[in-house]
mmCIF file of C-alpha atoms in Angstrom:
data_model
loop_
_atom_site.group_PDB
_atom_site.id
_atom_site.type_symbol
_atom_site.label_atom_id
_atom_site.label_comp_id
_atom_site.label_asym_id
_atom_site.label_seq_id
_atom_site.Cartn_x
_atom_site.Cartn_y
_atom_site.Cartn_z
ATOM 1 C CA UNK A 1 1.016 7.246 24.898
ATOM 2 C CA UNK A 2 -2.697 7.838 24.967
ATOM 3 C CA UNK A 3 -2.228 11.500 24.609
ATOM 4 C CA UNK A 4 0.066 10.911 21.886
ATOM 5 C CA UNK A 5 -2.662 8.220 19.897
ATOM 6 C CA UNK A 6 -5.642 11.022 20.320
ATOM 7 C CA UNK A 7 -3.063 13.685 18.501
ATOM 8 C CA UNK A 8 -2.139 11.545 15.811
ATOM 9 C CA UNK A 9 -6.003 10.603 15.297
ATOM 10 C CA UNK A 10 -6.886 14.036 15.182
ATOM 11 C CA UNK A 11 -4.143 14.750 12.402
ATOM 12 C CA UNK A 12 -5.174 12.048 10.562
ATOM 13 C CA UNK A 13 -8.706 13.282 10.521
ATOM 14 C CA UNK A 14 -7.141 16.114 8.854
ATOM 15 C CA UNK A 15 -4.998 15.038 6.454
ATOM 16 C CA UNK A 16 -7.963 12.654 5.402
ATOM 17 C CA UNK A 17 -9.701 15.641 4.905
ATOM 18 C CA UNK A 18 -7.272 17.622 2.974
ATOM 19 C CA UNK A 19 -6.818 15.056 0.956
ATOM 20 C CA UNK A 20 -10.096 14.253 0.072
ATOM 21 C CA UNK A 21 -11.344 17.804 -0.801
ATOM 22 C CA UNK A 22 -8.174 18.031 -3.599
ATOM 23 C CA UNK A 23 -9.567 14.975 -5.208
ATOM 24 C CA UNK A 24 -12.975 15.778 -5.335
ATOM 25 C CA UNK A 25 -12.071 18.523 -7.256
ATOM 26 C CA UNK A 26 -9.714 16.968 -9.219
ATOM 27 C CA UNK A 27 -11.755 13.829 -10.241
ATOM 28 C CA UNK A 28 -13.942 16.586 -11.628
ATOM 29 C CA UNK A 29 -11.600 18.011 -13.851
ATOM 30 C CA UNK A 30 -11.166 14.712 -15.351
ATOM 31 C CA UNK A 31 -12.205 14.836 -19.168
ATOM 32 C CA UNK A 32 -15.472 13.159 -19.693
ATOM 33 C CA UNK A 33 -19.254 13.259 -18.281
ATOM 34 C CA UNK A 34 -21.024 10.810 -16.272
ATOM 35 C CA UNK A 35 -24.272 10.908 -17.686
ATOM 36 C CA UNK A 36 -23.208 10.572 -21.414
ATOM 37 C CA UNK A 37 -21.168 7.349 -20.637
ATOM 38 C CA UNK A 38 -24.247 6.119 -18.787
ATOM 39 C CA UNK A 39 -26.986 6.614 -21.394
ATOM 40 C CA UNK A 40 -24.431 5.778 -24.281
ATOM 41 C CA UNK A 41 -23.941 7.897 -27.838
ATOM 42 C CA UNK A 42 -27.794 7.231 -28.840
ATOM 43 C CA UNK A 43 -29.087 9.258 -25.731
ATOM 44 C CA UNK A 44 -30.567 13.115 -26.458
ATOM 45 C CA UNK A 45 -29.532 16.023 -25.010
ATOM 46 C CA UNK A 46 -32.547 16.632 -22.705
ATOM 47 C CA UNK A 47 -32.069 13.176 -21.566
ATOM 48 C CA UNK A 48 -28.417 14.287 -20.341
ATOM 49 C CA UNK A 49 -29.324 16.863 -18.641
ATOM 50 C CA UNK A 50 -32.409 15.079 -16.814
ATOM 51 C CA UNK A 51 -30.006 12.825 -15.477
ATOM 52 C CA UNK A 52 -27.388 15.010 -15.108
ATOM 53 C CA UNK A 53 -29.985 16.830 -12.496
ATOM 54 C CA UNK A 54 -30.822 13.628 -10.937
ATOM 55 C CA UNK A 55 -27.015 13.100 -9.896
ATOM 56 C CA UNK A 56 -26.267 17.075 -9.127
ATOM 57 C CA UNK A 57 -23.831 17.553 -11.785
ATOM 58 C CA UNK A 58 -25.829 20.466 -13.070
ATOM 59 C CA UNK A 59 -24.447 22.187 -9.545
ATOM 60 C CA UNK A 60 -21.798 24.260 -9.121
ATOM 61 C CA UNK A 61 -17.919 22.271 -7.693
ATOM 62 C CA UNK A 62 -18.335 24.418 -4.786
ATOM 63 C CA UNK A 63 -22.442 22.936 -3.943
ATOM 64 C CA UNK A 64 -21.469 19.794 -4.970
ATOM 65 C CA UNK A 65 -18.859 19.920 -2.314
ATOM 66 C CA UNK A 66 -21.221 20.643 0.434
ATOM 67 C CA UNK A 67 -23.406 18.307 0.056
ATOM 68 C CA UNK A 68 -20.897 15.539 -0.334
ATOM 69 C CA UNK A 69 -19.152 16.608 2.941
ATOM 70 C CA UNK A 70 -22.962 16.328 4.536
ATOM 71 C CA UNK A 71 -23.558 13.094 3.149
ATOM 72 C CA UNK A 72 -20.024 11.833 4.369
ATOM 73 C CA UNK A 73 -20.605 13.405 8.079
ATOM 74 C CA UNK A 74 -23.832 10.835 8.211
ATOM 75 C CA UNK A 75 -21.301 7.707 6.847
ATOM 76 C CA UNK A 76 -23.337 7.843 3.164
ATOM 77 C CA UNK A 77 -20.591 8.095 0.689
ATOM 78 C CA UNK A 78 -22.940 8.068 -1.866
ATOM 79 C CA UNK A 79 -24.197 5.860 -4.594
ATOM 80 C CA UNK A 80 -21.925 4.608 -7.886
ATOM 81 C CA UNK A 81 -23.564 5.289 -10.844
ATOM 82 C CA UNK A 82 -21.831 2.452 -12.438
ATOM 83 C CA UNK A 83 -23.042 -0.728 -9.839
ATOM 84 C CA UNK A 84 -26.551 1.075 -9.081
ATOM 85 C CA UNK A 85 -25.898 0.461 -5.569
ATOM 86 C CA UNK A 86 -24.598 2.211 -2.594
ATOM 87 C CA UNK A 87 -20.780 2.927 -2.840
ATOM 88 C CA UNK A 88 -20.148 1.470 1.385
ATOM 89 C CA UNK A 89 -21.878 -1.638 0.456
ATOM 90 C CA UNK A 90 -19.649 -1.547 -3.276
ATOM 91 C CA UNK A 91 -16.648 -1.166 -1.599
ATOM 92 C CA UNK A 92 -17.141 -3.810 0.898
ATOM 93 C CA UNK A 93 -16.935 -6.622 -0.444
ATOM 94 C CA UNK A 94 -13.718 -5.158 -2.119
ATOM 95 C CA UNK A 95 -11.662 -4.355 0.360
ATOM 96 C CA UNK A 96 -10.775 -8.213 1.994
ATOM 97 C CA UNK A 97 -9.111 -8.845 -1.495
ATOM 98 C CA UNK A 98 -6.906 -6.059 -1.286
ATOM 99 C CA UNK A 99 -6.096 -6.745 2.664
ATOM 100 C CA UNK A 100 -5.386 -10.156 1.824
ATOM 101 C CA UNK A 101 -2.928 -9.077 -0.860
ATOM 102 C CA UNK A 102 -1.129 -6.889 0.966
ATOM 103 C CA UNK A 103 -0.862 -8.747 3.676
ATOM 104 C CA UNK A 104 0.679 -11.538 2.240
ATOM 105 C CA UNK A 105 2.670 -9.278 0.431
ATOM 106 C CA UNK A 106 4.329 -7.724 3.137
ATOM 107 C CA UNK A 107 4.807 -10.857 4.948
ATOM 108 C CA UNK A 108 6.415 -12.028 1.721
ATOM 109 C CA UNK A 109 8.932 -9.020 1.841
ATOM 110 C CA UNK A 110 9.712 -9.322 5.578
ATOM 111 C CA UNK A 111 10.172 -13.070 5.237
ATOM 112 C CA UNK A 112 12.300 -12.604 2.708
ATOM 113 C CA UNK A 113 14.223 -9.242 2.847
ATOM 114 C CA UNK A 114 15.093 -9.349 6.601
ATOM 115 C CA UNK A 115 17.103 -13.000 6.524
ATOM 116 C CA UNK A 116 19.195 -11.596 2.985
ATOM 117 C CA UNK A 117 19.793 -8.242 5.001
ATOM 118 C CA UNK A 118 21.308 -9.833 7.704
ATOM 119 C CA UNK A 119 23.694 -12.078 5.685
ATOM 120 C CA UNK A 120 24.532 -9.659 3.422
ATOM 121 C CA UNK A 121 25.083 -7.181 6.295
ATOM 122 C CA UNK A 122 27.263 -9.422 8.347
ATOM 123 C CA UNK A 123 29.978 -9.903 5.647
ATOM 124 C CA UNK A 124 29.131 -7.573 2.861
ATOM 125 C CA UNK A 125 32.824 -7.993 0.966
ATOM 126 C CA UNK A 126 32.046 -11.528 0.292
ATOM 127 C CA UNK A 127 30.902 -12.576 -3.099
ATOM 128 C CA UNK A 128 27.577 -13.931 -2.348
ATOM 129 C CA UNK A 129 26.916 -10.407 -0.010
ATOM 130 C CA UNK A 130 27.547 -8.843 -3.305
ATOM 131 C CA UNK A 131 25.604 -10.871 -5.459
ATOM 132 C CA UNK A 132 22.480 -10.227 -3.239
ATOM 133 C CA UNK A 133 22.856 -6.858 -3.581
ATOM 134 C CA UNK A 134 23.105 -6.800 -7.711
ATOM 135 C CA UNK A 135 19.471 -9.105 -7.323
ATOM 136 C CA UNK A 136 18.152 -6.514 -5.208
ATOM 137 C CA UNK A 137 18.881 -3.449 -7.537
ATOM 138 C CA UNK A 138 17.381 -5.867 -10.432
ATOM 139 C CA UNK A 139 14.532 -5.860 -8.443
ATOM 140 C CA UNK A 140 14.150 -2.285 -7.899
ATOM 141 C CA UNK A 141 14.362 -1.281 -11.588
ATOM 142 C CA UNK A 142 11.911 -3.868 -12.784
ATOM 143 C CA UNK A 143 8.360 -2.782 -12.746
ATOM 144 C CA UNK A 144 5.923 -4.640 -10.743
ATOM 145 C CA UNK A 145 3.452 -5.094 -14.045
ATOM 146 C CA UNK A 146 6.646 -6.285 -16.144
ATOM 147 C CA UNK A 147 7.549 -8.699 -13.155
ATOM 148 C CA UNK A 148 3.974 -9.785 -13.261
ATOM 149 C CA UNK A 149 3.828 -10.707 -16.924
ATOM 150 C CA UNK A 150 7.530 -12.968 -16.719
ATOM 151 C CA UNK A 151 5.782 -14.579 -13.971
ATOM 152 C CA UNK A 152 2.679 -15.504 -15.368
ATOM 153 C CA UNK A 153 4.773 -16.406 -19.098
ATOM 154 C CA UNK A 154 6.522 -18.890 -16.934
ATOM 155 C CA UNK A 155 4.456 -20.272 -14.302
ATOM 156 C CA UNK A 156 1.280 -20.216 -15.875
ATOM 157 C CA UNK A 157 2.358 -20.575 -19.628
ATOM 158 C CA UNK A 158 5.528 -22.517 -19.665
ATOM 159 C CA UNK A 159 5.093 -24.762 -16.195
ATOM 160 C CA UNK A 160 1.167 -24.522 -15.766
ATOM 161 C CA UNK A 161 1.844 -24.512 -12.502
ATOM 162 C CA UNK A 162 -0.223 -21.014 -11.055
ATOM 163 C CA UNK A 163 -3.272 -19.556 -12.258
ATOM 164 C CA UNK A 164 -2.495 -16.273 -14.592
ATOM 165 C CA UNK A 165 -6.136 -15.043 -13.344
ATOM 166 C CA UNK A 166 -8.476 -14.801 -10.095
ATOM 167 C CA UNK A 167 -9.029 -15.480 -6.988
ATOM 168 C CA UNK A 168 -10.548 -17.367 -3.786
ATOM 169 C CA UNK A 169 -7.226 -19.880 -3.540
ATOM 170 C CA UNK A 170 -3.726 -19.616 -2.120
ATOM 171 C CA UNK A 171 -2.597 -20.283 -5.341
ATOM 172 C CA UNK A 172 -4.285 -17.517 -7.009
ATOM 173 C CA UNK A 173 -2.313 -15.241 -4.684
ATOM 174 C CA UNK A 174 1.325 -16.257 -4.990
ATOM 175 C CA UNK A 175 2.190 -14.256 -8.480
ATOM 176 C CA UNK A 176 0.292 -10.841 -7.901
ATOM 177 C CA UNK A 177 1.881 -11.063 -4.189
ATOM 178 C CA UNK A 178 5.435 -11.496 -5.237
ATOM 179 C CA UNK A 179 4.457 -8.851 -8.009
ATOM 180 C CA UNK A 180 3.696 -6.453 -5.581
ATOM 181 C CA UNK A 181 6.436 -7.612 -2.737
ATOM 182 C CA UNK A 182 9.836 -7.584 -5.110
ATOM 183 C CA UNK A 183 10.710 -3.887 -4.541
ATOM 184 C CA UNK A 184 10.104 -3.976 -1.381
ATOM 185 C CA UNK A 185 12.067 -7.226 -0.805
ATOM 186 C CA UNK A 186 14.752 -5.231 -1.763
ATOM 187 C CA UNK A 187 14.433 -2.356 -0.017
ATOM 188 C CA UNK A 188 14.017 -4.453 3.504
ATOM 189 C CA UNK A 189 17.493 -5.835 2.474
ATOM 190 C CA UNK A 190 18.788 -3.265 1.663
ATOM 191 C CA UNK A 191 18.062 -1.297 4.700
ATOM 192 C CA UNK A 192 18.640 -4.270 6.713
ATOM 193 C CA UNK A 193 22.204 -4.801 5.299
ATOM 194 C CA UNK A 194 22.990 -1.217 5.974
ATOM 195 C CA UNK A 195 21.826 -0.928 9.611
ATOM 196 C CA UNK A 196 22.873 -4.584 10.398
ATOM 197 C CA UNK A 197 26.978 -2.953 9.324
ATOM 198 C CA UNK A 198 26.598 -0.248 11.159
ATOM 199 C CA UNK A 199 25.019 -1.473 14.871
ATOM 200 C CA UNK A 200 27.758 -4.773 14.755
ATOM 201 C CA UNK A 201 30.977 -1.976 14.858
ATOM 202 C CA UNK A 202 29.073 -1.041 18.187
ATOM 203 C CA UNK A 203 30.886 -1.115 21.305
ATOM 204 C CA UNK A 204 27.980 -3.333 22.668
ATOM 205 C CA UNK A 205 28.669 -5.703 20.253
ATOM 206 C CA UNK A 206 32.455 -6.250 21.079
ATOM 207 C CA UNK A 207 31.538 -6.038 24.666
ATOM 208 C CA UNK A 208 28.708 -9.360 23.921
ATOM 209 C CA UNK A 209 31.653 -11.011 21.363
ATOM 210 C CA UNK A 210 34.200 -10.229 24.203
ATOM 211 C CA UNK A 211 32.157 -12.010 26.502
ATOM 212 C CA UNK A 212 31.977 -15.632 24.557
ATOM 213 C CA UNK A 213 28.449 -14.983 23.417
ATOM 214 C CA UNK A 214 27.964 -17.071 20.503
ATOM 215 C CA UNK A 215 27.876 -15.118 16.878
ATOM 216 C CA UNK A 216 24.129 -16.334 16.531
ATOM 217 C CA UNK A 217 23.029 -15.033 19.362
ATOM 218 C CA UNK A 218 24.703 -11.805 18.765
ATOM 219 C CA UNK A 219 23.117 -10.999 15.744
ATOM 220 C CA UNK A 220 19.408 -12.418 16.993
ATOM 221 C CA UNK A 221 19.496 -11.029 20.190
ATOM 222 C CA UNK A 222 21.737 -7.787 20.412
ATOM 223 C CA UNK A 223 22.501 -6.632 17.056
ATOM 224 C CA UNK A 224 18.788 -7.117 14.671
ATOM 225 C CA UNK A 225 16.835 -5.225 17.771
ATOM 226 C CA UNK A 226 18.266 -1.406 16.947
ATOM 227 C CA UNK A 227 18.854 -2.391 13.588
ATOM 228 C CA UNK A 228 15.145 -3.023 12.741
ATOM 229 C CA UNK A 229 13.756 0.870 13.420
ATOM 230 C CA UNK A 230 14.900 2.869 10.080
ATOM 231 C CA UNK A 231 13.362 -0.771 8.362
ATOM 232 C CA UNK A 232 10.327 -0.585 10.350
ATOM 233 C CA UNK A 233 9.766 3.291 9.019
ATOM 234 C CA UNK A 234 10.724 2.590 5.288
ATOM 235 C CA UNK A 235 7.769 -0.508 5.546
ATOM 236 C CA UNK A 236 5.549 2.302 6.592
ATOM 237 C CA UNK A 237 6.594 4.734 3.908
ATOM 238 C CA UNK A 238 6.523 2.122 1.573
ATOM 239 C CA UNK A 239 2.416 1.427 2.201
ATOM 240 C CA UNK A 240 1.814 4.120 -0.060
ATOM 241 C CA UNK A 241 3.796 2.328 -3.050
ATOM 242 C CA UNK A 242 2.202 -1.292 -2.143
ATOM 243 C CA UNK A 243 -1.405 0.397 -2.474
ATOM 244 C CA UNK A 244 -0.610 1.983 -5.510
ATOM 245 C CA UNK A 245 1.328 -1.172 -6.797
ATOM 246 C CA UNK A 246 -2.061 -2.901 -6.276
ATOM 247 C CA UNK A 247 -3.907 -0.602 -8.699
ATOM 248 C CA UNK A 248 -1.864 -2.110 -11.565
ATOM 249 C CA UNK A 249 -1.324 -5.415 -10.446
ATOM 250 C CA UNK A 250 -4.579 -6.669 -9.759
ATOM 251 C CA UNK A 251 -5.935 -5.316 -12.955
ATOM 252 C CA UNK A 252 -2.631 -7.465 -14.675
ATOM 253 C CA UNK A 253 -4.208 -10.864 -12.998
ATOM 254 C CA UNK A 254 -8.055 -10.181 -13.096
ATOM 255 C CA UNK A 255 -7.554 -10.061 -9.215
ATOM 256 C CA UNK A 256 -10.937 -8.657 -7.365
ATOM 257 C CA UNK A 257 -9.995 -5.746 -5.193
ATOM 258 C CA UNK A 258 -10.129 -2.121 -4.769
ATOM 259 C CA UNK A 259 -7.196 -1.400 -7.018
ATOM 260 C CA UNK A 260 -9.224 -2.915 -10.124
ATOM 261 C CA UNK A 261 -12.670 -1.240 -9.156
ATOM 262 C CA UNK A 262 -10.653 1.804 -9.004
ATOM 263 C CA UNK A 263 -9.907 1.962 -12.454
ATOM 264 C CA UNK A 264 -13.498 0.431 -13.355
ATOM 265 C CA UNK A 265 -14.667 3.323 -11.920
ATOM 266 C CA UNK A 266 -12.525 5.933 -13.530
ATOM 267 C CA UNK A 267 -13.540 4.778 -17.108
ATOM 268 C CA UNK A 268 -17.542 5.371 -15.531
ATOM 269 C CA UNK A 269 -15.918 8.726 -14.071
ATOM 270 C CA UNK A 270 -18.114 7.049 -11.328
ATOM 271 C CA UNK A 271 -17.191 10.288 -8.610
ATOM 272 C CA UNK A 272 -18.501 9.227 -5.434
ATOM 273 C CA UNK A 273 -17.126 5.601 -5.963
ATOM 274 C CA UNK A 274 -13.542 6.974 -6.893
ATOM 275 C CA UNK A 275 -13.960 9.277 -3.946
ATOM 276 C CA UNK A 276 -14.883 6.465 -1.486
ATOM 277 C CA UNK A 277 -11.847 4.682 -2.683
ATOM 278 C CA UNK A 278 -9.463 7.424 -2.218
ATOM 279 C CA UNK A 279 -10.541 7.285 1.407
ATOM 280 C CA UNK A 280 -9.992 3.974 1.998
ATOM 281 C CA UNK A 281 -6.282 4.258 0.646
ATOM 282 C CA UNK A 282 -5.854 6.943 2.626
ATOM 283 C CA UNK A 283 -6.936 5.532 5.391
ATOM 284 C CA UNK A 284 -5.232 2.916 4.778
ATOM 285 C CA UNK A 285 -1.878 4.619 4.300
ATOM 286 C CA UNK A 286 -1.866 7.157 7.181
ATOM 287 C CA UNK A 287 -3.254 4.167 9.442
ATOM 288 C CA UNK A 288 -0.085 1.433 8.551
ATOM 289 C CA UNK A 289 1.773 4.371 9.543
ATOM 290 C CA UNK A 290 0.346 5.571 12.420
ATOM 291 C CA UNK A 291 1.223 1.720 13.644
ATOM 292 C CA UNK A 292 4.351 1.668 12.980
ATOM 293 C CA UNK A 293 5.503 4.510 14.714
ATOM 294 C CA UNK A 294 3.989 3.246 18.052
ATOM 295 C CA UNK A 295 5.406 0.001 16.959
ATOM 296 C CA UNK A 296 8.495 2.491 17.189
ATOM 297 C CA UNK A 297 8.673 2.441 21.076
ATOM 298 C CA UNK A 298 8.041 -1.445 21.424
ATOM 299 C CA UNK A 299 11.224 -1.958 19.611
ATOM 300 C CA UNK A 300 13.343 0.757 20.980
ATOM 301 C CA UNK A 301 12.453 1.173 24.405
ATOM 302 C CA UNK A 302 14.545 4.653 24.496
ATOM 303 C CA UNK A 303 11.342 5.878 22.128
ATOM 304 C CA UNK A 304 9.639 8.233 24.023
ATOM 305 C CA UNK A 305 6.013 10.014 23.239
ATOM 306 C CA UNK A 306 5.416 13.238 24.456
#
């Protein structure tokens, strides 16, 4: 296992890496210059390229490259031209927003898409079974910012019952958490109902029904254990889409996080904030999955890593 963690961490190092260096270059092929949008219309040439000297733009891709790789190597990711201040101590009081929303937005979907799986999985002819699963492909055709706007028109507009924007309450959470949580509510049940049909035609299963076991403790105890690995990946693949989800939705609800200073600092073609973003998505995304494949071998103890 330990061998196995330092392996991953080294690939993840790289992939980081790889990542990063294709979006510094394509942030800088994004249409528009830093310094004009900073000193406005009004400002002079020579006063666009002063400061276009004082932030290295006037470099080469290729130098600017090096010396953001040495600044990175000594944990400075820079400073954002749009906040003035370092991007580490920008970013920081970002990210908890963002954690907080996808955390509650994945509990949300497990909560949620696991107990429908199951009951749709043990009799999936029945009407209800069947109804569940017309919900769920409503949910995954509906986008998460059209989904976001019904729910603040009715709970905010019509009931006055959530606020449409902000945050520092539960409250302010519950709309741009289901936002984000629907699709994936519906993929968890839908992989749930699909492994939960095929483990209870295991011979296992007769054997525990043969034995007098009662049906609830079939399911809970024998059946839901090796049905919960292919769920457990798709979470994990699905990181990528709740990050992403977040861009759009938190900008939707004036919600505080990285997914809204992302796009603040695309307008500023702010580079080194955008760039310290990307890595914390990254991160983010090849971490959640790094964790659930050695949450892999907890759940199936036949899981083995070489």
């Amino acid at each position: 296992m330990a061998g196995y963690i330092v392996r991953r961490f080294f690939y993840l190092i790289i992939q980081v890496f790889v990542l990063l260096t294709l979006m510094f270059v394509l942030f800088r092929l994004v249409p528009g210059d830093p310094a004009s949008l900073i000193l406005g219309g009004n400002a002079s040439q020579d006063e666009v390229d002063r400061l276009r000297h004082a932030m290295g733009l006037d470099k080469s891709i290729l130098l600017q490259y090096v010396d953001y790789l040495a600044n990175l190597l000594q944990g400075n990711l820079g400073d954002s031209i749009s906040y003035n201040m370092p991007v580490l101590q920008v970013i920081s009081g970002r990210i908890w927003p963002t954690v907080q929303l996808m955390l509650v937005s994945i509990i949300i979907a497990i909560t949620v898409g696991i107990p429908a799986g199951i009951i749709s999985g043990l009799r999936p002819r029945a009407f209800s079974s069947r109804s569940l699963l017309l919900i769920w492909i409503g949910f995954l055709a509906v986008p998460n910012f059209w989904l976001g706007l019904l729910l603040v028109q009715l709970f905010s507009v019509e009931l006055n019952w959530l606020p449409a924007i902000g945050y520092g309450s539960a409250l302010a959470l519950v709309m741009p958490a289901i936002a984000i949580s629907a699709r994936l509510i519906a993929l968890i049940a839908r992989m749930t109902r699909t492994a939960m049909m095929e483990v209870l035609h295991e011979d296992f299963i007769r054997t525990a029904e043969a034995k007098g076991i009662p049906g609830w403790k079939v399911v809970i105890k024998h059946a839901l254990r090796p049905a919960l690995p292919p769920v457990i990946t798709m979470i994990g693949l699905q990181a990528g889409y709740l990050l992403g989800g977040s861009v759009v939705v938190e900008n939707l609800f004036s919600y505080p996080g990285m997914g809204q200073l992302l796009l603040s600092a695309q307008s500023m073609r702010d580079y080194s904030l955008m760039q310290g973003i990307t890595i914390f998505f990254v991160g983010s995304f090849l971490v959640i999955n790094l964790f659930v494949d050695l949450l892999y071998g907890r759940i199936d103890p036949r899981i083995r890593y070489d």
